[in-house]
Each structure stands twice: as structure tokens, then as C-alpha cells.
């Protein structure tokens, strides 16, 4: 199983809402990533968890709150977002610190903030 | 800032033409390099990767890439493109200072005309 599963596929939320994005993988990968991708732009790194500990935080606003409850799951909690936060949010997993190991990506959650 | 750059933003080719997409990185030391493809509406998929050894790397779907250390480059090539190769192509790098970090270039949109 080389799948990274993200739910929901689409999400529309108001600026006062609280919602969560979920990501799951069963490849035994202990590094998990959140990326943000705007239309016609590359994925931008947001957070990296390694062995369930936050390893990289790319100075992401606190309205985005990541959580890694166990080695298979990664959440992104959203609160008080702005319309400019509308984007495709991608989850990826990888062998942490592995040499020559690629990241596997989910299909993404298309988020629209209204 | 250290980064990975792709200079071709949009490439338009006819079927059977040869393809070369540029990728340059600015990190010193040993890096891990990847090419990913994103077909319309689909998730990022790995085309090929390089860490060490033979600098000419063969990937899926007839793609190959050449690592030239002296030029800090990892260009993607395909001798004869097909209409189905129409997609966005991203070069990615894992820098030497953090094996959990993974950065993407700006991407190159390839359009293949039948």
C-alpha cells in the first residue's frame, strides 16, 4: 500500500469556522509533511513531523495548527482563516532522514475560504 | 537564499519532439534530487531520483535526468514526448543540512500538441 489518503477532498469554510484536514498513511513512514499549493505554483512547505515531533515549521501563521497523534495520522487544524488561505493542501510521507527516499503525496484537500 | 530553480516556466512541444527541462540548485554538499510530475487533477508522482552513483538516472515513462555536479544541475530529458506527457513538472531537493526538508522548484508546465 503506497497510498496517502487525505480527507476531505474539498472543503468550503467561513472565516470564523474551525475545521480540520486529515491525512493517513500505512507505509510505516515516520516523517509526514504539509504543503500548501496555490494554482500554477509549486508546493510550499508548511510543516514537517519526524517521529511524531514537529521538525520544521516554516513560520506558518498560528491559524494553522498541525498535529501528529500517531505514526500514521497527520492533522491540520484550521481556525479563523483568510480568503488568501484558499489553496490545495497536500500531505506527504517519507522515511525520515532516509537517503535517496522519495516522498509519497496524497491527492490533496481543495480548501476554499469564504 | 539557498534554493532550487527551474527556468522554463512553460514549454510547448509537438509530439515526438525531444524534451529537456532545466533544474538548478544552490546547496553545497551532498543533495538528494527528484523530479515529480503532476498530471491535471492528479497527485504528485515521482518520475526519478538521484543521490549518488551513476549521474545519468532513468525513470518511469521514458524519462531520464543527468546530474552535473559542477553545474549544480539536474536536467530532465525525454527523447520523444507524447500528448499524454502534458503536465506540470517539478524538481525537488533534499538539502544536506536537513534530511527531512524537501523543497520544490517553481515548476515547468509542459504542453504537448498532438
PDB file of C-alpha atoms in Angstrom:
ATOM      1  CA  UNK A   1       0.000   0.000   0.000  1.00  0.00           C
ATOM      2  CA  UNK A   2       1.702   3.180  -1.189  1.00  0.00           C
ATOM      3  CA  UNK A   3      -1.247   5.445  -0.601  1.00  0.00           C
ATOM      4  CA  UNK A   4      -1.509   8.650   1.317  1.00  0.00           C
ATOM      5  CA  UNK A   5      -5.162   9.374   1.949  1.00  0.00           C
ATOM      6  CA  UNK A   6      -6.434  12.879   2.588  1.00  0.00           C
ATOM      7  CA  UNK A   7      -9.903  13.855   3.730  1.00  0.00           C
ATOM      8  CA  UNK A   8     -11.951  15.714   2.856  1.00  0.00           C
ATOM      9  CA  UNK A   9     -11.223  16.190  -0.841  1.00  0.00           C
ATOM     10  CA  UNK A  10     -12.983  19.550  -0.875  1.00  0.00           C
ATOM     11  CA  UNK A  11     -13.760  21.949   1.953  1.00  0.00           C
ATOM     12  CA  UNK A  12     -15.525  25.292   1.986  1.00  0.00           C
ATOM     13  CA  UNK A  13     -15.319  27.201   5.252  1.00  0.00           C
ATOM     14  CA  UNK A  14     -16.148  30.615   6.554  1.00  0.00           C
ATOM     15  CA  UNK A  15     -13.583  32.869   8.149  1.00  0.00           C
ATOM     16  CA  UNK A  16     -14.968  32.183  11.632  1.00  0.00           C
ATOM     17  CA  UNK A  17     -15.150  28.410  11.267  1.00  0.00           C
ATOM     18  CA  UNK A  18     -12.927  25.770  12.770  1.00  0.00           C
ATOM     19  CA  UNK A  19     -12.177  22.751  10.622  1.00  0.00           C
ATOM     20  CA  UNK A  20      -9.558  20.036  10.338  1.00  0.00           C
ATOM     21  CA  UNK A  21      -7.803  18.334   7.448  1.00  0.00           C
ATOM     22  CA  UNK A  22      -6.767  14.730   7.876  1.00  0.00           C
ATOM     23  CA  UNK A  23      -4.027  12.631   6.356  1.00  0.00           C
ATOM     24  CA  UNK A  24      -3.342   8.935   6.810  1.00  0.00           C
ATOM     25  CA  UNK A  25      -0.679   6.541   5.576  1.00  0.00           C
ATOM     26  CA  UNK A  26       0.156   2.933   6.376  1.00  0.00           C
ATOM     27  CA  UNK A  27       3.589   2.662   4.820  1.00  0.00           C
ATOM     28  CA  UNK A  28       5.376   2.928   8.157  1.00  0.00           C
ATOM     29  CA  UNK A  29       6.787   6.308   7.211  1.00  0.00           C
ATOM     30  CA  UNK A  30       7.735   8.324  10.281  1.00  0.00           C
ATOM     31  CA  UNK A  31       8.096  11.682   8.503  1.00  0.00           C
ATOM     32  CA  UNK A  32       4.934  13.477   7.433  1.00  0.00           C
ATOM     33  CA  UNK A  33       4.564  16.767   5.643  1.00  0.00           C
ATOM     34  CA  UNK A  34       2.026  19.506   4.994  1.00  0.00           C
ATOM     35  CA  UNK A  35       2.418  21.588   1.858  1.00  0.00           C
ATOM     36  CA  UNK A  36       0.278  24.417   0.505  1.00  0.00           C
ATOM     37  CA  UNK A  37      -0.112  24.734  -3.257  1.00  0.00           C
ATOM     38  CA  UNK A  38      -1.727  27.713  -4.962  1.00  0.00           C
ATOM     39  CA  UNK A  39      -2.852  27.456  -8.571  1.00  0.00           C
ATOM     40  CA  UNK A  40       0.036  27.258 -11.045  1.00  0.00           C
ATOM     41  CA  UNK A  41       2.574  27.423  -8.183  1.00  0.00           C
ATOM     42  CA  UNK A  42       4.855  24.822  -6.595  1.00  0.00           C
ATOM     43  CA  UNK A  43       4.084  23.154  -3.282  1.00  0.00           C
ATOM     44  CA  UNK A  44       5.275  25.320  -0.394  1.00  0.00           C
ATOM     45  CA  UNK A  45       6.472  23.534   2.705  1.00  0.00           C
ATOM     46  CA  UNK A  46       4.463  24.323   5.842  1.00  0.00           C
ATOM     47  CA  UNK A  47       5.277  21.688   8.481  1.00  0.00           C
ATOM     48  CA  UNK A  48       7.284  18.509   8.864  1.00  0.00           C
ATOM     49  CA  UNK A  49       6.831  15.933  11.598  1.00  0.00           C
ATOM     50  CA  UNK A  50       9.534  13.377  12.270  1.00  0.00           C
ATOM     51  CA  UNK A  51       8.760  10.540  14.689  1.00  0.00           C
ATOM     52  CA  UNK A  52       5.624  12.424  15.725  1.00  0.00           C
ATOM     53  CA  UNK A  53       7.601  15.513  16.736  1.00  0.00           C
ATOM     54  CA  UNK A  54       7.422  18.824  14.902  1.00  0.00           C
ATOM     55  CA  UNK A  55      10.671  19.068  12.980  1.00  0.00           C
ATOM     56  CA  UNK A  56      10.097  22.018  10.660  1.00  0.00           C
ATOM     57  CA  UNK A  57       7.666  24.934  10.940  1.00  0.00           C
ATOM     58  CA  UNK A  58       8.084  27.349   8.066  1.00  0.00           C
ATOM     59  CA  UNK A  59       6.844  30.344  10.064  1.00  0.00           C
ATOM     60  CA  UNK A  60       3.269  29.416   9.281  1.00  0.00           C
ATOM     61  CA  UNK A  61       0.585  31.667  10.875  1.00  0.00           C
ATOM     62  CA  UNK A  62      -0.893  30.286  14.069  1.00  0.00           C
ATOM     63  CA  UNK A  63      -4.329  29.971  12.438  1.00  0.00           C
ATOM     64  CA  UNK A  64      -2.850  26.730  11.049  1.00  0.00           C
ATOM     65  CA  UNK A  65      -2.154  24.201  13.791  1.00  0.00           C
ATOM     66  CA  UNK A  66      -0.644  20.823  12.924  1.00  0.00           C
ATOM     67  CA  UNK A  67      -0.989  17.693  14.980  1.00  0.00           C
ATOM     68  CA  UNK A  68       0.530  14.237  14.646  1.00  0.00           C
ATOM     69  CA  UNK A  69      -1.377  11.976  17.052  1.00  0.00           C
ATOM     70  CA  UNK A  70       0.396   8.809  15.951  1.00  0.00           C
ATOM     71  CA  UNK A  71       2.762   7.494  13.310  1.00  0.00           C
ATOM     72  CA  UNK A  72       0.004   7.013  10.719  1.00  0.00           C
ATOM     73  CA  UNK A  73      -2.012  10.192  11.122  1.00  0.00           C
ATOM     74  CA  UNK A  74      -1.430  13.863  10.492  1.00  0.00           C
ATOM     75  CA  UNK A  75      -3.976  16.602  11.058  1.00  0.00           C
ATOM     76  CA  UNK A  76      -4.078  20.262  10.177  1.00  0.00           C
ATOM     77  CA  UNK A  77      -6.437  22.281  12.338  1.00  0.00           C
ATOM     78  CA  UNK A  78      -7.780  25.442  10.765  1.00  0.00           C
ATOM     79  CA  UNK A  79      -9.211  28.446  12.594  1.00  0.00           C
ATOM     80  CA  UNK A  80     -10.035  31.997  11.544  1.00  0.00           C
ATOM     81  CA  UNK A  81      -8.628  31.582   8.069  1.00  0.00           C
ATOM     82  CA  UNK A  82      -8.479  34.302   5.450  1.00  0.00           C
ATOM     83  CA  UNK A  83      -9.636  34.093   1.830  1.00  0.00           C
ATOM     84  CA  UNK A  84      -5.985  34.116   0.720  1.00  0.00           C
ATOM     85  CA  UNK A  85      -5.552  30.787   2.528  1.00  0.00           C
ATOM     86  CA  UNK A  86      -7.652  29.156  -0.164  1.00  0.00           C
ATOM     87  CA  UNK A  87      -5.405  26.587  -1.823  1.00  0.00           C
ATOM     88  CA  UNK A  88      -4.731  22.894  -2.321  1.00  0.00           C
ATOM     89  CA  UNK A  89      -3.282  21.408   0.870  1.00  0.00           C
ATOM     90  CA  UNK A  90      -1.055  18.427   0.261  1.00  0.00           C
ATOM     91  CA  UNK A  91       0.081  15.803   2.700  1.00  0.00           C
ATOM     92  CA  UNK A  92       3.142  13.671   2.088  1.00  0.00           C
ATOM     93  CA  UNK A  93       5.008  10.958   3.916  1.00  0.00           C
ATOM     94  CA  UNK A  94       8.543   9.667   3.737  1.00  0.00           C
ATOM     95  CA  UNK A  95      11.145   7.626   5.582  1.00  0.00           C
ATOM     96  CA  UNK A  96      12.620  10.214   7.965  1.00  0.00           C
ATOM     97  CA  UNK A  97      16.189  11.173   7.256  1.00  0.00           C
ATOM     98  CA  UNK A  98      16.321   8.466   4.648  1.00  0.00           C
ATOM     99  CA  UNK A  99      18.885   8.768   1.923  1.00  0.00           C
ATOM    100  CA  UNK A 100      17.503   8.597  -1.585  1.00  0.00           C
ATOM    101  CA  UNK A 101      13.944   8.110  -0.366  1.00  0.00           C
ATOM    102  CA  UNK A 102      11.120   9.939  -2.029  1.00  0.00           C
ATOM    103  CA  UNK A 103       8.007  11.492  -0.567  1.00  0.00           C
ATOM    104  CA  UNK A 104       4.606   9.997  -1.377  1.00  0.00           C
ATOM    105  CA  UNK A 105       1.819  12.508  -1.828  1.00  0.00           C
ATOM    106  CA  UNK A 106      -1.894  12.440  -1.236  1.00  0.00           C
ATOM    107  CA  UNK A 107      -4.456  13.869  -3.660  1.00  0.00           C
ATOM    108  CA  UNK A 108      -4.841  16.950  -1.534  1.00  0.00           C
ATOM    109  CA  UNK A 109      -7.704  18.869   0.045  1.00  0.00           C
ATOM    110  CA  UNK A 110      -9.028  21.747  -2.020  1.00  0.00           C
ATOM    111  CA  UNK A 111      -9.816  24.440   0.557  1.00  0.00           C
ATOM    112  CA  UNK A 112     -11.933  27.491  -0.174  1.00  0.00           C
ATOM    113  CA  UNK A 113     -12.284  30.172   2.489  1.00  0.00           C
ATOM    114  CA  UNK A 114     -15.308  32.428   2.030  1.00  0.00           C
TER     115      UNK A 114
ATOM    116  CA  UNK B   1      18.760  32.115  -0.133  1.00  0.00           C
ATOM    117  CA  UNK B   2      19.559  28.548  -0.966  1.00  0.00           C
ATOM    118  CA  UNK B   3      17.007  27.108  -3.305  1.00  0.00           C
ATOM    119  CA  UNK B   4      16.110  25.082  -6.325  1.00  0.00           C
ATOM    120  CA  UNK B   5      15.210  26.865  -9.554  1.00  0.00           C
ATOM    121  CA  UNK B   6      13.531  25.921 -12.785  1.00  0.00           C
ATOM    122  CA  UNK B   7      13.992  28.435 -15.541  1.00  0.00           C
ATOM    123  CA  UNK B   8      11.472  27.132 -18.056  1.00  0.00           C
ATOM    124  CA  UNK B   9       8.012  28.201 -16.928  1.00  0.00           C
ATOM    125  CA  UNK B  10       6.015  26.928 -19.878  1.00  0.00           C
ATOM    126  CA  UNK B  11       7.254  24.682 -22.648  1.00  0.00           C
ATOM    127  CA  UNK B  12       5.169  23.855 -25.703  1.00  0.00           C
ATOM    128  CA  UNK B  13       6.238  20.976 -27.937  1.00  0.00           C
ATOM    129  CA  UNK B  14       4.809  18.891 -30.702  1.00  0.00           C
ATOM    130  CA  UNK B  15       4.539  15.149 -30.301  1.00  0.00           C
ATOM    131  CA  UNK B  16       7.808  13.279 -30.963  1.00  0.00           C
ATOM    132  CA  UNK B  17       9.913  16.341 -30.145  1.00  0.00           C
ATOM    133  CA  UNK B  18      12.721  15.975 -27.637  1.00  0.00           C
ATOM    134  CA  UNK B  19      12.386  17.495 -24.201  1.00  0.00           C
ATOM    135  CA  UNK B  20      14.867  19.000 -21.789  1.00  0.00           C
ATOM    136  CA  UNK B  21      13.755  20.822 -18.647  1.00  0.00           C
ATOM    137  CA  UNK B  22      16.302  22.638 -16.540  1.00  0.00           C
ATOM    138  CA  UNK B  23      16.772  22.385 -12.784  1.00  0.00           C
ATOM    139  CA  UNK B  24      19.486  24.074 -10.772  1.00  0.00           C
ATOM    140  CA  UNK B  25      20.084  24.043  -7.045  1.00  0.00           C
ATOM    141  CA  UNK B  26      22.256  26.230  -4.904  1.00  0.00           C
ATOM    142  CA  UNK B  27      23.099  23.982  -1.949  1.00  0.00           C
ATOM    143  CA  UNK B  28      26.654  22.907  -1.311  1.00  0.00           C
ATOM    144  CA  UNK B  29      27.449  19.387  -0.243  1.00  0.00           C
ATOM    145  CA  UNK B  30      25.529  16.227  -0.961  1.00  0.00           C
ATOM    146  CA  UNK B  31      21.935  16.673  -2.035  1.00  0.00           C
ATOM    147  CA  UNK B  32      19.115  14.324  -2.898  1.00  0.00           C
ATOM    148  CA  UNK B  33      17.366  15.320  -6.156  1.00  0.00           C
ATOM    149  CA  UNK B  34      13.976  14.373  -7.544  1.00  0.00           C
ATOM    150  CA  UNK B  35      11.693  15.054 -10.456  1.00  0.00           C
ATOM    151  CA  UNK B  36       7.968  14.847  -9.812  1.00  0.00           C
ATOM    152  CA  UNK B  37       5.113  15.115 -12.310  1.00  0.00           C
ATOM    153  CA  UNK B  38       1.614  16.405 -11.638  1.00  0.00           C
ATOM    154  CA  UNK B  39      -0.935  15.488 -14.296  1.00  0.00           C
ATOM    155  CA  UNK B  40      -4.068  17.652 -14.375  1.00  0.00           C
ATOM    156  CA  UNK B  41      -6.230  16.838 -11.379  1.00  0.00           C
ATOM    157  CA  UNK B  42      -3.862  14.195 -10.071  1.00  0.00           C
ATOM    158  CA  UNK B  43      -1.415  13.937  -7.209  1.00  0.00           C
ATOM    159  CA  UNK B  44       2.326  14.427  -7.447  1.00  0.00           C
ATOM    160  CA  UNK B  45       4.099  11.323  -8.724  1.00  0.00           C
ATOM    161  CA  UNK B  46       7.784  10.527  -8.677  1.00  0.00           C
ATOM    162  CA  UNK B  47       9.482  10.310 -12.079  1.00  0.00           C
ATOM    163  CA  UNK B  48      13.025   9.651 -10.864  1.00  0.00           C
ATOM    164  CA  UNK B  49      15.527  10.391  -8.121  1.00  0.00           C
ATOM    165  CA  UNK B  50      19.263  10.753  -7.586  1.00  0.00           C
ATOM    166  CA  UNK B  51      21.533  10.590  -4.581  1.00  0.00           C
ATOM    167  CA  UNK B  52      24.831   9.143  -5.688  1.00  0.00           C
ATOM    168  CA  UNK B  53      26.425   6.847  -8.235  1.00  0.00           C
ATOM    169  CA  UNK B  54      25.748   6.987 -11.954  1.00  0.00           C
ATOM    170  CA  UNK B  55      24.850  10.605 -12.732  1.00  0.00           C
ATOM    171  CA  UNK B  56      22.505   9.509 -15.515  1.00  0.00           C
ATOM    172  CA  UNK B  57      19.296   8.345 -13.903  1.00  0.00           C
ATOM    173  CA  UNK B  58      16.492   6.565 -15.705  1.00  0.00           C
ATOM    174  CA  UNK B  59      12.930   6.928 -14.512  1.00  0.00           C
ATOM    175  CA  UNK B  60       9.457   5.907 -15.469  1.00  0.00           C
ATOM    176  CA  UNK B  61       7.706   6.635 -18.794  1.00  0.00           C
ATOM    177  CA  UNK B  62      10.965   7.029 -20.708  1.00  0.00           C
ATOM    178  CA  UNK B  63      12.257   9.983 -18.696  1.00  0.00           C
ATOM    179  CA  UNK B  64      15.860  10.378 -17.630  1.00  0.00           C
ATOM    180  CA  UNK B  65      17.878  13.031 -15.831  1.00  0.00           C
ATOM    181  CA  UNK B  66      21.534  13.902 -15.653  1.00  0.00           C
ATOM    182  CA  UNK B  67      23.229  15.167 -12.515  1.00  0.00           C
ATOM    183  CA  UNK B  68      26.125  17.520 -13.294  1.00  0.00           C
ATOM    184  CA  UNK B  69      27.770  18.425 -10.013  1.00  0.00           C
ATOM    185  CA  UNK B  70      29.971  21.166 -11.439  1.00  0.00           C
ATOM    186  CA  UNK B  71      26.900  22.935 -12.792  1.00  0.00           C
ATOM    187  CA  UNK B  72      24.632  22.232  -9.793  1.00  0.00           C
ATOM    188  CA  UNK B  73      22.146  20.930 -12.321  1.00  0.00           C
ATOM    189  CA  UNK B  74      19.731  18.026 -12.641  1.00  0.00           C
ATOM    190  CA  UNK B  75      18.030  18.399 -16.012  1.00  0.00           C
ATOM    191  CA  UNK B  76      15.150  16.192 -17.088  1.00  0.00           C
ATOM    192  CA  UNK B  77      15.079  14.736 -20.584  1.00  0.00           C
ATOM    193  CA  UNK B  78      12.891  12.638 -22.820  1.00  0.00           C
ATOM    194  CA  UNK B  79      13.851  11.856 -26.418  1.00  0.00           C
ATOM    195  CA  UNK B  80      10.316  11.818 -27.805  1.00  0.00           C
ATOM    196  CA  UNK B  81       7.341  13.318 -25.958  1.00  0.00           C
ATOM    197  CA  UNK B  82       3.736  12.205 -26.231  1.00  0.00           C
ATOM    198  CA  UNK B  83       0.498  14.126 -25.827  1.00  0.00           C
ATOM    199  CA  UNK B  84      -0.006  12.279 -22.540  1.00  0.00           C
ATOM    200  CA  UNK B  85       3.138  13.923 -21.134  1.00  0.00           C
ATOM    201  CA  UNK B  86       1.232  17.195 -20.838  1.00  0.00           C
ATOM    202  CA  UNK B  87       1.598  18.032 -17.151  1.00  0.00           C
ATOM    203  CA  UNK B  88       3.411  20.162 -14.592  1.00  0.00           C
ATOM    204  CA  UNK B  89       6.960  19.034 -13.791  1.00  0.00           C
ATOM    205  CA  UNK B  90       8.639  19.859 -10.501  1.00  0.00           C
ATOM    206  CA  UNK B  91      12.246  19.476  -9.497  1.00  0.00           C
ATOM    207  CA  UNK B  92      12.750  18.899  -5.767  1.00  0.00           C
ATOM    208  CA  UNK B  93      15.756  18.776  -3.494  1.00  0.00           C
ATOM    209  CA  UNK B  94      16.529  17.489  -0.039  1.00  0.00           C
ATOM    210  CA  UNK B  95      19.326  19.781   1.173  1.00  0.00           C
ATOM    211  CA  UNK B  96      22.361  18.480   3.046  1.00  0.00           C
ATOM    212  CA  UNK B  97      21.607  20.316   6.284  1.00  0.00           C
ATOM    213  CA  UNK B  98      18.296  18.607   6.999  1.00  0.00           C
ATOM    214  CA  UNK B  99      17.295  15.230   5.612  1.00  0.00           C
ATOM    215  CA  UNK B 100      13.646  15.868   6.480  1.00  0.00           C
ATOM    216  CA  UNK B 101      13.437  19.061   4.463  1.00  0.00           C
ATOM    217  CA  UNK B 102      12.138  18.856   0.878  1.00  0.00           C
ATOM    218  CA  UNK B 103      11.892  21.926  -1.383  1.00  0.00           C
ATOM    219  CA  UNK B 104      10.330  22.300  -4.776  1.00  0.00           C
ATOM    220  CA  UNK B 105      11.253  24.412  -7.744  1.00  0.00           C
ATOM    221  CA  UNK B 106       8.678  26.695  -9.339  1.00  0.00           C
ATOM    222  CA  UNK B 107       7.643  24.032 -11.809  1.00  0.00           C
ATOM    223  CA  UNK B 108       7.515  23.837 -15.598  1.00  0.00           C
ATOM    224  CA  UNK B 109       4.239  23.444 -17.407  1.00  0.00           C
ATOM    225  CA  UNK B 110       4.656  21.186 -20.429  1.00  0.00           C
ATOM    226  CA  UNK B 111       2.068  21.280 -23.185  1.00  0.00           C
ATOM    227  CA  UNK B 112       2.427  18.670 -25.920  1.00  0.00           C
ATOM    228  CA  UNK B 113       0.431  19.341 -29.050  1.00  0.00           C
ATOM    229  CA  UNK B 114      -0.879  16.280 -30.910  1.00  0.00           C
TER     230      UNK B 114
END
